[in-house]
Amino acid sequence: MISPRKDTPAASDTEVTDARAALQRVAAPVMQGYGTWCRFDSAAEAVRAVIGEIGEVVLARTIAVSVQDRDAALLLTISNRHLVALEGLSLDASDADAQDVVAAIAQALDGAKSLRFDITAKAPEMPSSARSWSCQALMEALEASREEAVAPAIFANVKALSVAWLEVETGAETGSEATLRALHHMARAREDVVGQVDQFRQDQPHLALFSVAEQMFAVELSWQGNQLLAICEASAREELLAMWRGLIAEM
């Protein structure tokens, strides 16, 4: 006789998220073990590795992070995937938020390409302060800081390649009267398009090029809700497109 089926309660969104994160950690390539040098393609990847290490530690540990060819090391006390104390950073931890911690780690690892992780204490004494930073909060702060750094860089690069430009949100502009008149016309036309059919793309990185004359083209750049309109000479097209492809490939 077949037993009647019993309905199993569905897992909560939090449980599903935690399970997915655990599976991603299992599937991810294993970094070299403690006590060995790990090489990274950039200092940004090194910072991400430090934050990733925080997400791997459940039982309380103090981890020393050494930078190759430097004497100083970071000492991170971690418990339950939370950073609870840190030494070796120019940071007042008493009122620091996740963004402050990420910025301090990035400053300490500036130019670093190789790191070594060592466990210096198991079951270390926990600080009396209840202040801590979760791996998730630190990773979100890292992503936010990366995007904030990228947006001004791409905007500055497009401006450098242009003969005229207009920041739609701030109204800042540079160029001749004729070119700026054309850019303002583009801005007004863009407002009409966004209001009707372009809502889905407002928060997505976007680059569009438009021919406006035989030796000129217009640029529409959107990043995190900010828009830059510019006019460039035809000779700048390939450099601009290569720069954009490189940026998108890193996302």
PDB file of C-alpha atoms in Angstrom:
ATOM      1  CA  MET A   1       0.000   0.000   0.000  1.00  0.00           C
ATOM      2  CA  ILE A   2       1.386   3.354  -0.982  1.00  0.00           C
ATOM      3  CA  SER A   3       1.640   5.876   1.818  1.00  0.00           C
ATOM      4  CA  PRO A   4      -0.233   9.115   1.283  1.00  0.00           C
ATOM      5  CA  ARG A   5       2.021  11.919   0.039  1.00  0.00           C
ATOM      6  CA  LYS A   6       2.973  14.484   2.632  1.00  0.00           C
ATOM      7  CA  ASP A   7       3.528  18.024   1.466  1.00  0.00           C
ATOM      8  CA  THR A   8       7.027  19.255   2.224  1.00  0.00           C
ATOM      9  CA  PRO A   9       7.254  22.927   3.203  1.00  0.00           C
ATOM     10  CA  ALA A  10       8.989  25.006   0.549  1.00  0.00           C
ATOM     11  CA  ALA A  11      12.352  26.448   1.490  1.00  0.00           C
ATOM     12  CA  SER A  12      12.423  30.150   2.256  1.00  0.00           C
ATOM     13  CA  ASP A  13      14.117  32.607  -0.091  1.00  0.00           C
ATOM     14  CA  THR A  14      16.949  32.987   2.434  1.00  0.00           C
ATOM     15  CA  GLU A  15      17.527  29.226   2.583  1.00  0.00           C
ATOM     16  CA  VAL A  16      17.546  29.005  -1.214  1.00  0.00           C
ATOM     17  CA  THR A  17      20.030  31.878  -1.442  1.00  0.00           C
ATOM     18  CA  ASP A  18      22.312  30.324   1.187  1.00  0.00           C
ATOM     19  CA  ALA A  19      22.177  26.937  -0.549  1.00  0.00           C
ATOM     20  CA  ARG A  20      22.973  28.483  -3.921  1.00  0.00           C
ATOM     21  CA  ALA A  21      25.939  30.375  -2.436  1.00  0.00           C
ATOM     22  CA  ALA A  22      27.246  27.160  -0.850  1.00  0.00           C
ATOM     23  CA  LEU A  23      27.011  25.292  -4.165  1.00  0.00           C
ATOM     24  CA  GLN A  24      28.828  28.139  -5.937  1.00  0.00           C
ATOM     25  CA  ARG A  25      31.647  27.954  -3.381  1.00  0.00           C
ATOM     26  CA  VAL A  26      31.934  24.188  -3.893  1.00  0.00           C
ATOM     27  CA  ALA A  27      31.981  24.566  -7.683  1.00  0.00           C
ATOM     28  CA  ALA A  28      34.507  27.414  -7.684  1.00  0.00           C
ATOM     29  CA  PRO A  29      38.165  26.614  -8.423  1.00  0.00           C
ATOM     30  CA  VAL A  30      40.069  25.904  -5.221  1.00  0.00           C
ATOM     31  CA  MET A  31      42.643  28.522  -4.362  1.00  0.00           C
ATOM     32  CA  GLN A  32      46.072  27.325  -3.294  1.00  0.00           C
ATOM     33  CA  GLY A  33      46.260  26.254   0.327  1.00  0.00           C
ATOM     34  CA  TYR A  34      47.440  28.228   3.312  1.00  0.00           C
ATOM     35  CA  GLY A  35      51.119  29.016   3.380  1.00  0.00           C
ATOM     36  CA  THR A  36      51.567  29.235  -0.397  1.00  0.00           C
ATOM     37  CA  TRP A  37      51.797  32.301  -2.609  1.00  0.00           C
ATOM     38  CA  CYS A  38      48.755  32.964  -4.781  1.00  0.00           C
ATOM     39  CA  ARG A  39      49.225  35.158  -7.838  1.00  0.00           C
ATOM     40  CA  PHE A  40      46.511  37.471  -9.154  1.00  0.00           C
ATOM     41  CA  ASP A  41      46.225  39.362 -12.410  1.00  0.00           C
ATOM     42  CA  SER A  42      45.457  42.623 -10.613  1.00  0.00           C
ATOM     43  CA  ALA A  43      45.298  44.202  -7.164  1.00  0.00           C
ATOM     44  CA  ALA A  44      41.501  44.302  -7.526  1.00  0.00           C
ATOM     45  CA  GLU A  45      41.443  40.497  -7.783  1.00  0.00           C
ATOM     46  CA  ALA A  46      43.662  40.316  -4.697  1.00  0.00           C
ATOM     47  CA  VAL A  47      41.160  42.406  -2.737  1.00  0.00           C
ATOM     48  CA  ARG A  48      38.352  40.138  -3.907  1.00  0.00           C
ATOM     49  CA  ALA A  49      40.349  37.100  -2.742  1.00  0.00           C
ATOM     50  CA  VAL A  50      40.727  38.576   0.757  1.00  0.00           C
ATOM     51  CA  ILE A  51      36.991  39.201   1.004  1.00  0.00           C
ATOM     52  CA  GLY A  52      36.324  35.748  -0.430  1.00  0.00           C
ATOM     53  CA  GLU A  53      38.479  34.233   2.313  1.00  0.00           C
ATOM     54  CA  ILE A  54      36.242  35.897   4.905  1.00  0.00           C
ATOM     55  CA  GLY A  55      33.305  34.102   3.312  1.00  0.00           C
ATOM     56  CA  GLU A  56      35.027  30.731   3.666  1.00  0.00           C
ATOM     57  CA  VAL A  57      35.780  30.891   7.403  1.00  0.00           C
ATOM     58  CA  VAL A  58      33.057  29.658   9.768  1.00  0.00           C
ATOM     59  CA  LEU A  59      34.971  28.703  12.934  1.00  0.00           C
ATOM     60  CA  ALA A  60      36.826  31.617  14.517  1.00  0.00           C
ATOM     61  CA  ARG A  61      40.279  32.131  13.021  1.00  0.00           C
ATOM     62  CA  THR A  62      42.884  34.844  12.711  1.00  0.00           C
ATOM     63  CA  ILE A  63      44.240  34.945   9.174  1.00  0.00           C
ATOM     64  CA  ALA A  64      47.452  36.723   8.207  1.00  0.00           C
ATOM     65  CA  VAL A  65      47.495  38.075   4.666  1.00  0.00           C
ATOM     66  CA  SER A  66      51.047  38.736   3.453  1.00  0.00           C
ATOM     67  CA  VAL A  67      51.955  40.694   0.324  1.00  0.00           C
ATOM     68  CA  GLN A  68      54.953  39.422  -1.587  1.00  0.00           C
ATOM     69  CA  ASP A  69      58.046  41.661  -1.356  1.00  0.00           C
ATOM     70  CA  ARG A  70      56.543  43.603   1.554  1.00  0.00           C
ATOM     71  CA  ASP A  71      57.130  43.287   5.282  1.00  0.00           C
ATOM     72  CA  ALA A  72      53.646  44.287   6.432  1.00  0.00           C
ATOM     73  CA  ALA A  73      50.723  41.870   6.701  1.00  0.00           C
ATOM     74  CA  LEU A  74      47.027  42.210   7.373  1.00  0.00           C
ATOM     75  CA  LEU A  75      45.624  40.350  10.377  1.00  0.00           C
ATOM     76  CA  LEU A  76      41.960  39.469   9.961  1.00  0.00           C
ATOM     77  CA  THR A  77      39.968  37.890  12.773  1.00  0.00           C
ATOM     78  CA  ILE A  78      37.031  36.082  11.193  1.00  0.00           C
ATOM     79  CA  SER A  79      34.101  34.158  12.618  1.00  0.00           C
ATOM     80  CA  ASN A  80      30.967  32.801  10.956  1.00  0.00           C
ATOM     81  CA  ARG A  81      31.877  34.507   7.664  1.00  0.00           C
ATOM     82  CA  HIS A  82      32.107  37.878   9.423  1.00  0.00           C
ATOM     83  CA  LEU A  83      35.194  40.033   9.802  1.00  0.00           C
ATOM     84  CA  VAL A  84      35.216  40.922  13.499  1.00  0.00           C
ATOM     85  CA  ALA A  85      38.639  42.564  13.869  1.00  0.00           C
ATOM     86  CA  LEU A  86      41.418  43.734  11.590  1.00  0.00           C
ATOM     87  CA  GLU A  87      44.956  44.990  12.064  1.00  0.00           C
ATOM     88  CA  GLY A  88      47.476  46.471   9.686  1.00  0.00           C
ATOM     89  CA  LEU A  89      45.057  48.928   8.077  1.00  0.00           C
ATOM     90  CA  SER A  90      44.903  52.692   8.373  1.00  0.00           C
ATOM     91  CA  LEU A  91      41.330  52.587   9.577  1.00  0.00           C
ATOM     92  CA  ASP A  92      39.319  53.499  12.654  1.00  0.00           C
ATOM     93  CA  ALA A  93      37.212  50.362  12.901  1.00  0.00           C
ATOM     94  CA  SER A  94      34.968  51.749  15.630  1.00  0.00           C
ATOM     95  CA  ASP A  95      32.741  53.611  13.165  1.00  0.00           C
ATOM     96  CA  ALA A  96      33.772  52.095   9.820  1.00  0.00           C
ATOM     97  CA  ASP A  97      31.178  50.690   7.454  1.00  0.00           C
ATOM     98  CA  ALA A  98      31.726  48.000   4.819  1.00  0.00           C
ATOM     99  CA  GLN A  99      32.788  50.538   2.197  1.00  0.00           C
ATOM    100  CA  ASP A 100      35.415  51.965   4.564  1.00  0.00           C
ATOM    101  CA  VAL A 101      36.809  48.486   5.219  1.00  0.00           C
ATOM    102  CA  VAL A 102      36.978  47.614   1.516  1.00  0.00           C
ATOM    103  CA  ALA A 103      38.677  50.926   0.731  1.00  0.00           C
ATOM    104  CA  ALA A 104      41.249  50.339   3.483  1.00  0.00           C
ATOM    105  CA  ILE A 105      41.990  46.805   2.256  1.00  0.00           C
ATOM    106  CA  ALA A 106      42.358  48.093  -1.304  1.00  0.00           C
ATOM    107  CA  GLN A 107      44.761  50.794  -0.116  1.00  0.00           C
ATOM    108  CA  ALA A 108      46.834  48.260   1.802  1.00  0.00           C
ATOM    109  CA  LEU A 109      46.992  45.944  -1.221  1.00  0.00           C
ATOM    110  CA  ASP A 110      47.640  48.670  -3.777  1.00  0.00           C
ATOM    111  CA  GLY A 111      49.878  47.184  -6.464  1.00  0.00           C
ATOM    112  CA  ALA A 112      49.813  43.706  -4.902  1.00  0.00           C
ATOM    113  CA  LYS A 113      49.892  40.773  -7.300  1.00  0.00           C
ATOM    114  CA  SER A 114      50.804  37.869  -4.979  1.00  0.00           C
ATOM    115  CA  LEU A 115      49.340  37.091  -1.548  1.00  0.00           C
ATOM    116  CA  ARG A 116      49.888  34.369   1.042  1.00  0.00           C
ATOM    117  CA  PHE A 117      47.214  33.363   3.548  1.00  0.00           C
ATOM    118  CA  ASP A 118      48.263  31.832   6.881  1.00  0.00           C
ATOM    119  CA  ILE A 119      46.229  30.798   9.924  1.00  0.00           C
ATOM    120  CA  THR A 120      47.943  32.411  12.873  1.00  0.00           C
ATOM    121  CA  ALA A 121      45.388  31.551  15.561  1.00  0.00           C
ATOM    122  CA  LYS A 122      42.553  29.090  15.988  1.00  0.00           C
ATOM    123  CA  ALA A 123      39.764  30.051  18.377  1.00  0.00           C
ATOM    124  CA  PRO A 124      41.239  33.536  18.906  1.00  0.00           C
ATOM    125  CA  GLU A 125      39.904  35.839  21.570  1.00  0.00           C
ATOM    126  CA  MET A 126      36.940  37.730  20.198  1.00  0.00           C
ATOM    127  CA  PRO A 127      36.897  41.530  20.611  1.00  0.00           C
ATOM    128  CA  SER A 128      34.482  42.946  23.144  1.00  0.00           C
ATOM    129  CA  SER A 129      32.899  45.182  20.501  1.00  0.00           C
ATOM    130  CA  ALA A 130      29.908  43.743  18.699  1.00  0.00           C
ATOM    131  CA  ARG A 131      30.931  45.467  15.457  1.00  0.00           C
ATOM    132  CA  SER A 132      31.516  43.149  12.499  1.00  0.00           C
ATOM    133  CA  TRP A 133      31.232  43.109   8.716  1.00  0.00           C
ATOM    134  CA  SER A 134      29.733  40.185   6.821  1.00  0.00           C
ATOM    135  CA  CYS A 135      31.360  38.805   3.701  1.00  0.00           C
ATOM    136  CA  GLN A 136      28.189  39.650   1.767  1.00  0.00           C
ATOM    137  CA  ALA A 137      28.243  43.298   2.866  1.00  0.00           C
ATOM    138  CA  LEU A 138      31.939  43.599   2.007  1.00  0.00           C
ATOM    139  CA  MET A 139      31.449  41.994  -1.408  1.00  0.00           C
ATOM    140  CA  GLU A 140      28.538  44.329  -2.174  1.00  0.00           C
ATOM    141  CA  ALA A 141      30.676  47.306  -1.135  1.00  0.00           C
ATOM    142  CA  LEU A 142      33.477  46.033  -3.384  1.00  0.00           C
ATOM    143  CA  GLU A 143      31.147  45.829  -6.380  1.00  0.00           C
ATOM    144  CA  ALA A 144      29.764  49.301  -5.658  1.00  0.00           C
ATOM    145  CA  SER A 145      33.234  50.806  -5.382  1.00  0.00           C
ATOM    146  CA  ARG A 146      34.311  49.127  -8.634  1.00  0.00           C
ATOM    147  CA  GLU A 147      31.324  50.515 -10.512  1.00  0.00           C
ATOM    148  CA  GLU A 148      31.852  53.976  -9.047  1.00  0.00           C
ATOM    149  CA  ALA A 149      35.487  53.888 -10.157  1.00  0.00           C
ATOM    150  CA  VAL A 150      34.664  52.636 -13.642  1.00  0.00           C
ATOM    151  CA  ALA A 151      31.936  55.175 -14.442  1.00  0.00           C
ATOM    152  CA  PRO A 152      34.069  58.305 -13.955  1.00  0.00           C
ATOM    153  CA  ALA A 153      36.910  56.653 -15.881  1.00  0.00           C
ATOM    154  CA  ILE A 154      34.818  55.824 -18.939  1.00  0.00           C
ATOM    155  CA  PHE A 155      33.204  59.266 -18.847  1.00  0.00           C
ATOM    156  CA  ALA A 156      36.614  60.955 -18.636  1.00  0.00           C
ATOM    157  CA  ASN A 157      37.962  58.849 -21.496  1.00  0.00           C
ATOM    158  CA  VAL A 158      35.057  59.699 -23.795  1.00  0.00           C
ATOM    159  CA  LYS A 159      35.448  63.382 -22.952  1.00  0.00           C
ATOM    160  CA  ALA A 160      39.145  63.202 -23.806  1.00  0.00           C
ATOM    161  CA  LEU A 161      38.326  61.737 -27.243  1.00  0.00           C
ATOM    162  CA  SER A 162      35.598  64.282 -28.041  1.00  0.00           C
ATOM    163  CA  VAL A 163      35.462  67.766 -29.489  1.00  0.00           C
ATOM    164  CA  ALA A 164      32.344  68.533 -27.418  1.00  0.00           C
ATOM    165  CA  TRP A 165      30.448  66.861 -24.599  1.00  0.00           C
ATOM    166  CA  LEU A 166      27.409  67.331 -22.363  1.00  0.00           C
ATOM    167  CA  GLU A 167      26.609  65.663 -19.028  1.00  0.00           C
ATOM    168  CA  VAL A 168      22.829  65.426 -19.121  1.00  0.00           C
ATOM    169  CA  GLU A 169      22.236  65.240 -15.344  1.00  0.00           C
ATOM    170  CA  THR A 170      24.623  68.000 -14.240  1.00  0.00           C
ATOM    171  CA  GLY A 171      24.475  70.245 -17.298  1.00  0.00           C
ATOM    172  CA  ALA A 172      28.285  70.436 -17.429  1.00  0.00           C
ATOM    173  CA  GLU A 173      29.478  70.946 -20.985  1.00  0.00           C
ATOM    174  CA  THR A 174      32.467  71.781 -23.172  1.00  0.00           C
ATOM    175  CA  GLY A 175      32.572  72.659 -26.877  1.00  0.00           C
ATOM    176  CA  SER A 176      31.758  75.259 -29.478  1.00  0.00           C
ATOM    177  CA  GLU A 177      28.351  76.913 -29.611  1.00  0.00           C
ATOM    178  CA  ALA A 178      27.303  74.897 -32.668  1.00  0.00           C
ATOM    179  CA  THR A 179      28.346  71.520 -31.248  1.00  0.00           C
ATOM    180  CA  LEU A 180      26.711  72.201 -27.886  1.00  0.00           C
ATOM    181  CA  ARG A 181      23.504  73.244 -29.627  1.00  0.00           C
ATOM    182  CA  ALA A 182      23.505  69.879 -31.397  1.00  0.00           C
ATOM    183  CA  LEU A 183      24.118  68.013 -28.124  1.00  0.00           C
ATOM    184  CA  HIS A 184      21.269  69.812 -26.360  1.00  0.00           C
ATOM    185  CA  HIS A 185      19.013  68.883 -29.259  1.00  0.00           C
ATOM    186  CA  MET A 186      20.099  65.249 -28.794  1.00  0.00           C
ATOM    187  CA  ALA A 187      19.354  65.472 -25.071  1.00  0.00           C
ATOM    188  CA  ARG A 188      15.820  66.739 -25.684  1.00  0.00           C
ATOM    189  CA  ALA A 189      15.192  64.068 -28.305  1.00  0.00           C
ATOM    190  CA  ARG A 190      16.526  61.396 -25.938  1.00  0.00           C
ATOM    191  CA  GLU A 191      14.099  62.488 -23.214  1.00  0.00           C
ATOM    192  CA  ASP A 192      11.195  61.799 -25.572  1.00  0.00           C
ATOM    193  CA  VAL A 193      12.534  58.341 -26.466  1.00  0.00           C
ATOM    194  CA  VAL A 194      13.226  57.360 -22.845  1.00  0.00           C
ATOM    195  CA  GLY A 195       9.763  58.447 -21.794  1.00  0.00           C
ATOM    196  CA  GLN A 196       8.138  56.201 -24.389  1.00  0.00           C
ATOM    197  CA  VAL A 197      10.148  53.057 -25.167  1.00  0.00           C
ATOM    198  CA  ASP A 198      13.520  53.082 -23.432  1.00  0.00           C
ATOM    199  CA  GLN A 199      12.631  52.640 -19.745  1.00  0.00           C
ATOM    200  CA  PHE A 200      14.069  49.118 -19.577  1.00  0.00           C
ATOM    201  CA  ARG A 201      17.572  50.339 -20.448  1.00  0.00           C
ATOM    202  CA  GLN A 202      18.013  53.300 -18.116  1.00  0.00           C
ATOM    203  CA  ASP A 203      20.085  51.431 -15.517  1.00  0.00           C
ATOM    204  CA  GLN A 204      22.038  49.294 -18.002  1.00  0.00           C
ATOM    205  CA  PRO A 205      25.475  50.270 -19.351  1.00  0.00           C
ATOM    206  CA  HIS A 206      24.896  51.478 -22.881  1.00  0.00           C
ATOM    207  CA  LEU A 207      26.940  52.979 -25.703  1.00  0.00           C
ATOM    208  CA  ALA A 208      25.562  54.152 -29.043  1.00  0.00           C
ATOM    209  CA  LEU A 209      27.304  55.901 -31.933  1.00  0.00           C
ATOM    210  CA  PHE A 210      25.557  58.022 -34.573  1.00  0.00           C
ATOM    211  CA  SER A 211      27.020  59.541 -37.729  1.00  0.00           C
ATOM    212  CA  VAL A 212      26.355  63.296 -37.806  1.00  0.00           C
ATOM    213  CA  ALA A 213      28.752  64.396 -40.553  1.00  0.00           C
ATOM    214  CA  GLU A 214      31.312  62.902 -42.900  1.00  0.00           C
ATOM    215  CA  GLN A 215      34.141  63.195 -40.362  1.00  0.00           C
ATOM    216  CA  MET A 216      32.116  63.327 -37.113  1.00  0.00           C
ATOM    217  CA  PHE A 217      29.968  61.014 -35.041  1.00  0.00           C
ATOM    218  CA  ALA A 218      27.872  61.467 -31.910  1.00  0.00           C
ATOM    219  CA  VAL A 219      28.185  59.332 -28.769  1.00  0.00           C
ATOM    220  CA  GLU A 220      25.488  58.437 -26.270  1.00  0.00           C
ATOM    221  CA  LEU A 221      26.893  56.842 -23.109  1.00  0.00           C
ATOM    222  CA  SER A 222      24.749  55.677 -20.187  1.00  0.00           C
ATOM    223  CA  TRP A 223      26.109  54.294 -16.933  1.00  0.00           C
ATOM    224  CA  GLN A 224      24.187  53.821 -13.654  1.00  0.00           C
ATOM    225  CA  GLY A 225      21.499  56.269 -14.705  1.00  0.00           C
ATOM    226  CA  ASN A 226      23.988  58.950 -15.786  1.00  0.00           C
ATOM    227  CA  GLN A 227      24.202  60.060 -19.411  1.00  0.00           C
ATOM    228  CA  LEU A 228      27.022  61.636 -21.381  1.00  0.00           C
ATOM    229  CA  LEU A 229      26.525  62.930 -24.912  1.00  0.00           C
ATOM    230  CA  ALA A 230      29.539  63.780 -27.037  1.00  0.00           C
ATOM    231  CA  ILE A 231      30.711  64.531 -30.555  1.00  0.00           C
ATOM    232  CA  CYS A 232      33.964  62.942 -31.741  1.00  0.00           C
ATOM    233  CA  GLU A 233      36.034  62.955 -34.882  1.00  0.00           C
ATOM    234  CA  ALA A 234      35.872  59.810 -37.025  1.00  0.00           C
ATOM    235  CA  SER A 235      39.472  58.913 -36.169  1.00  0.00           C
ATOM    236  CA  ALA A 236      38.463  58.260 -32.531  1.00  0.00           C
ATOM    237  CA  ARG A 237      35.867  55.587 -33.365  1.00  0.00           C
ATOM    238  CA  GLU A 238      38.063  52.493 -33.134  1.00  0.00           C
ATOM    239  CA  GLU A 239      39.757  53.617 -29.923  1.00  0.00           C
ATOM    240  CA  LEU A 240      36.408  54.353 -28.289  1.00  0.00           C
ATOM    241  CA  LEU A 241      34.919  50.999 -29.318  1.00  0.00           C
ATOM    242  CA  ALA A 242      37.993  49.084 -28.127  1.00  0.00           C
ATOM    243  CA  MET A 243      37.823  50.857 -24.790  1.00  0.00           C
ATOM    244  CA  TRP A 244      34.124  49.998 -24.427  1.00  0.00           C
ATOM    245  CA  ARG A 245      34.638  46.324 -25.347  1.00  0.00           C
ATOM    246  CA  GLY A 246      37.394  46.032 -22.765  1.00  0.00           C
ATOM    247  CA  LEU A 247      35.169  47.599 -20.116  1.00  0.00           C
ATOM    248  CA  ILE A 248      32.206  45.330 -20.822  1.00  0.00           C
ATOM    249  CA  ALA A 249      34.454  42.247 -20.865  1.00  0.00           C
ATOM    250  CA  GLU A 250      35.454  42.985 -17.260  1.00  0.00           C
ATOM    251  CA  MET A 251      31.876  43.155 -15.981  1.00  0.00           C
TER     252      MET A 251
END
